[in-house]
XYZ file of N, CA and C in Angstrom:
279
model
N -14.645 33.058 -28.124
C -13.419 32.734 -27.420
C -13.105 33.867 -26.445
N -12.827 33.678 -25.101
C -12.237 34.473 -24.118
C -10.795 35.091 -24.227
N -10.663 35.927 -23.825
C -9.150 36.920 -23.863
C -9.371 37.775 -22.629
N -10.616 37.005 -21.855
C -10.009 37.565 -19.800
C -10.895 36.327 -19.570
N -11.037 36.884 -17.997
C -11.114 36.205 -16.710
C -12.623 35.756 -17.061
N -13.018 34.250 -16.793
C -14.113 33.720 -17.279
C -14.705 33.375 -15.397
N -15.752 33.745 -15.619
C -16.421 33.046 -14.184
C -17.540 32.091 -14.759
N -17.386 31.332 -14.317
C -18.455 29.906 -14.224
C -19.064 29.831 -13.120
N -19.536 30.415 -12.240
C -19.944 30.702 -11.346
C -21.720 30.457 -11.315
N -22.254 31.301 -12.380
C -23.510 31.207 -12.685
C -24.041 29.977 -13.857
N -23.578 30.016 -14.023
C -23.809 28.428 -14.672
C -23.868 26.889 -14.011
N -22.938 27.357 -12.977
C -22.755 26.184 -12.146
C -23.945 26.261 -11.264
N -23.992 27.309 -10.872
C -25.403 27.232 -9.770
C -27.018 27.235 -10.621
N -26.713 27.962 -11.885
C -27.864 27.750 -12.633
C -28.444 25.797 -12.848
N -27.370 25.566 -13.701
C -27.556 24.055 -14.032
C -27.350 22.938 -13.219
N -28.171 22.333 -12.646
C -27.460 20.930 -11.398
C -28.590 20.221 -11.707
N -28.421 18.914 -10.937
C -29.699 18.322 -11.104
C -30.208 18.324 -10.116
N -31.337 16.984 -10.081
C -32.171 17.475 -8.917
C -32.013 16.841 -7.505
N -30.599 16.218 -7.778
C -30.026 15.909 -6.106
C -28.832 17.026 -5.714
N -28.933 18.322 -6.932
C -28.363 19.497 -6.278
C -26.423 19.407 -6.975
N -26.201 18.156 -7.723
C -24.712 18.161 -8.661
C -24.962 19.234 -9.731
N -23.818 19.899 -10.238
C -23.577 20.768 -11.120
C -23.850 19.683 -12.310
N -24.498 20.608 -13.270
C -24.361 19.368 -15.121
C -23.417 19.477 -15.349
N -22.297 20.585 -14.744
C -21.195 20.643 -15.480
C -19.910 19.344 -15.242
N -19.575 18.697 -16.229
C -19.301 17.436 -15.743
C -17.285 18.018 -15.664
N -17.213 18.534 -16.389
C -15.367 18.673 -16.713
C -15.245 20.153 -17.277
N -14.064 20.730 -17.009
C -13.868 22.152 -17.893
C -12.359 21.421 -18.022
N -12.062 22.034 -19.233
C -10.637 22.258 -19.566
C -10.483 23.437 -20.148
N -9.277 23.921 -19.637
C -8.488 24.958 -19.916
C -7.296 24.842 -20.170
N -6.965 26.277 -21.726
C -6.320 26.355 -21.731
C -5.775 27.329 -22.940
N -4.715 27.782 -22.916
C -4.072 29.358 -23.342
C -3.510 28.600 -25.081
N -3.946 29.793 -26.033
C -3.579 29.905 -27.470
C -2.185 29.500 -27.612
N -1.374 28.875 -28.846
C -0.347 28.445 -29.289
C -0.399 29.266 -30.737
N 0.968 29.367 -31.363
C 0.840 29.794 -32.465
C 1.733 31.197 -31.790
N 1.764 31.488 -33.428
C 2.087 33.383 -33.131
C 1.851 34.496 -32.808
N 0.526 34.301 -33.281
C -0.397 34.969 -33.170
C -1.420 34.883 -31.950
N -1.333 34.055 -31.169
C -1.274 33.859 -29.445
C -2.236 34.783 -28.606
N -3.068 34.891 -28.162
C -3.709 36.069 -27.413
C -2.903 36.023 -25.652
N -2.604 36.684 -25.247
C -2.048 36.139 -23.603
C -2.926 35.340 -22.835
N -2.579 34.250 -21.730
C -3.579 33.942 -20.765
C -2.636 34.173 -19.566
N -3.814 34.473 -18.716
C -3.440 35.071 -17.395
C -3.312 33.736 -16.069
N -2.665 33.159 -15.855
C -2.323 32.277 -14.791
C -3.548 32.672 -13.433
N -3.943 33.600 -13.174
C -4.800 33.917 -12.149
C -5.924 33.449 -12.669
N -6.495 33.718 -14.136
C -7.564 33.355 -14.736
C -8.020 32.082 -14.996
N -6.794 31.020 -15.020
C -6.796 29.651 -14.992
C -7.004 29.176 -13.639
N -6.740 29.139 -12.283
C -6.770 29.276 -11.033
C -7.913 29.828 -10.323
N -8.735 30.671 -11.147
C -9.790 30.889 -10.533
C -11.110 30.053 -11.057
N -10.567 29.540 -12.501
C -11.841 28.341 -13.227
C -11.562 27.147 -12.153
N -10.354 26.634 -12.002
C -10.406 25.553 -11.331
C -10.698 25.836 -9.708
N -10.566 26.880 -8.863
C -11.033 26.816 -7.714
C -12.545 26.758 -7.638
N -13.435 27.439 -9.162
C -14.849 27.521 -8.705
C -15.305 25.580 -9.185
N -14.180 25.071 -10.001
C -14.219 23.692 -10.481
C -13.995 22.416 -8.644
N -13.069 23.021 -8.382
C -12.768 22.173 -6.795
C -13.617 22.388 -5.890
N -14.300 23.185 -5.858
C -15.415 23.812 -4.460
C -16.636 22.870 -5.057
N -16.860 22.645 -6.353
C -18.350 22.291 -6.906
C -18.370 20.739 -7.564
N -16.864 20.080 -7.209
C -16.574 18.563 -6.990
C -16.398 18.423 -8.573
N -16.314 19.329 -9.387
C -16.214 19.212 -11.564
C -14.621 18.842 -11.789
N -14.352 18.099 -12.728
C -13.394 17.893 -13.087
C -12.665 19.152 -14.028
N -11.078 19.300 -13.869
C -10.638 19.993 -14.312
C -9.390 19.510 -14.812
N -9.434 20.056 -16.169
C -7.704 19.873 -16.635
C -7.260 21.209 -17.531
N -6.065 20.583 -16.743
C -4.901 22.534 -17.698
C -4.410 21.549 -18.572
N -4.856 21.403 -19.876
C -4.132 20.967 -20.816
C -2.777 21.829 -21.388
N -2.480 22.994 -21.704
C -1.892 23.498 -21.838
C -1.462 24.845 -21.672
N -0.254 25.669 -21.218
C -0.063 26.942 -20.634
C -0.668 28.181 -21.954
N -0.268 27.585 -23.002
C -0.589 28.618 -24.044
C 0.852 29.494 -24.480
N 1.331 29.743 -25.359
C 2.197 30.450 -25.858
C 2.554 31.966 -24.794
N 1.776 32.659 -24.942
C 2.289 33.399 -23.941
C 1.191 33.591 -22.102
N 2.001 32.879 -21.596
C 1.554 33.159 -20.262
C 2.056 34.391 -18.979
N 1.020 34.766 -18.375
C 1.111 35.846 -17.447
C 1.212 35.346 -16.049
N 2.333 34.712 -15.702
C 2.195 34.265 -14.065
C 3.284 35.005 -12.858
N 2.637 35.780 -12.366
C 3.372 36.528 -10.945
C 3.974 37.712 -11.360
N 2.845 38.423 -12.395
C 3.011 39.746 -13.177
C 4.070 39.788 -14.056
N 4.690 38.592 -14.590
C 5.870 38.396 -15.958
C 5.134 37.590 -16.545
N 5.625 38.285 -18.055
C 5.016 37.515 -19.375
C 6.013 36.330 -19.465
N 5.682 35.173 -19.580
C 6.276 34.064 -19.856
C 5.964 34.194 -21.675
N 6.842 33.793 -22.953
C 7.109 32.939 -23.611
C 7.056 31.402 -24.133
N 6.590 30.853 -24.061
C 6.891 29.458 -23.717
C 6.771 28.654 -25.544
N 7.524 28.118 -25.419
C 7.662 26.855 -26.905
C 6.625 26.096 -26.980
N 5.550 25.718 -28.265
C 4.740 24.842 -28.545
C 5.242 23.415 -27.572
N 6.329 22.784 -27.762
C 6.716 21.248 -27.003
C 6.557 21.895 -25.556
N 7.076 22.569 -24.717
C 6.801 22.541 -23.161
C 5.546 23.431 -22.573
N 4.688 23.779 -23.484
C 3.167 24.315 -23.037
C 2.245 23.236 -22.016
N 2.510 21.831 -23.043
C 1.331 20.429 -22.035
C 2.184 20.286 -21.050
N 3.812 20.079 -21.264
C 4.600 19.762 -19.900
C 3.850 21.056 -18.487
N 4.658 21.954 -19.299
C 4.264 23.097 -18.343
C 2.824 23.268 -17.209
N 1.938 22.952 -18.111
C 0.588 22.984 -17.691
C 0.457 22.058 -16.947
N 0.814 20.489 -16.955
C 0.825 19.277 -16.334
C 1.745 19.312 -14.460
N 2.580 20.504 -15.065
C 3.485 20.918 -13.514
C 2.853 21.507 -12.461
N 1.857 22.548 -12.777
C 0.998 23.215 -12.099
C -0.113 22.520 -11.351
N -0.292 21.253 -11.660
C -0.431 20.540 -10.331
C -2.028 20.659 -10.582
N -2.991 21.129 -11.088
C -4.216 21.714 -11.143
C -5.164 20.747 -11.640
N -4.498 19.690 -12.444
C -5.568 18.618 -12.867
C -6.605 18.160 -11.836
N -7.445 18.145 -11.575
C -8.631 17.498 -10.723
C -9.215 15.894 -11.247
């Protein structure tokens, strides 16, 4: 399990087939719930789905995760508005 910034980058260019599509068919993301919570970083989610939009892969933010890091403040957030939250950000592909 990750606790930073994941690049998919090499995987995507590693694996495609042979008319040149990524295998990678979908990523979803998304940040720990619970108390015990590791942080996710809002930049780190934003940069899976931009290398996801450039390479035509489906993407979904299922959820923000208990504690989120967006525009250098720690967000908080309640188990019930994590999927809302995530669903606002507009990022689904």
């Amino acid at each position: 399990m990750f606790t930073e910034e994941v690049d998919l980058s090499s995987y995507i260019e590693k694996y495609r087939t042979s008319d040149g599509r990524p295998l990678i068919e979908e990523v979803s993301v998304g940040g720990e719930s619970g108390a015990n919570a590791r942080v996710c970083d809002y930049k780190w989610v934003e940069k899976v789905w931009l290398q996801c939009k450039e390479n035509g892969i489906s993407f979904y933010y299922h959820q923000t995760g208990a504690k989120l890091i967006k525009d250098r403040k720690l967000y908080n957030i309640p188990r019930k508005l994590q999927h809302i939250q995530a669903h606002k950000a507009g990022l689904d592909l």
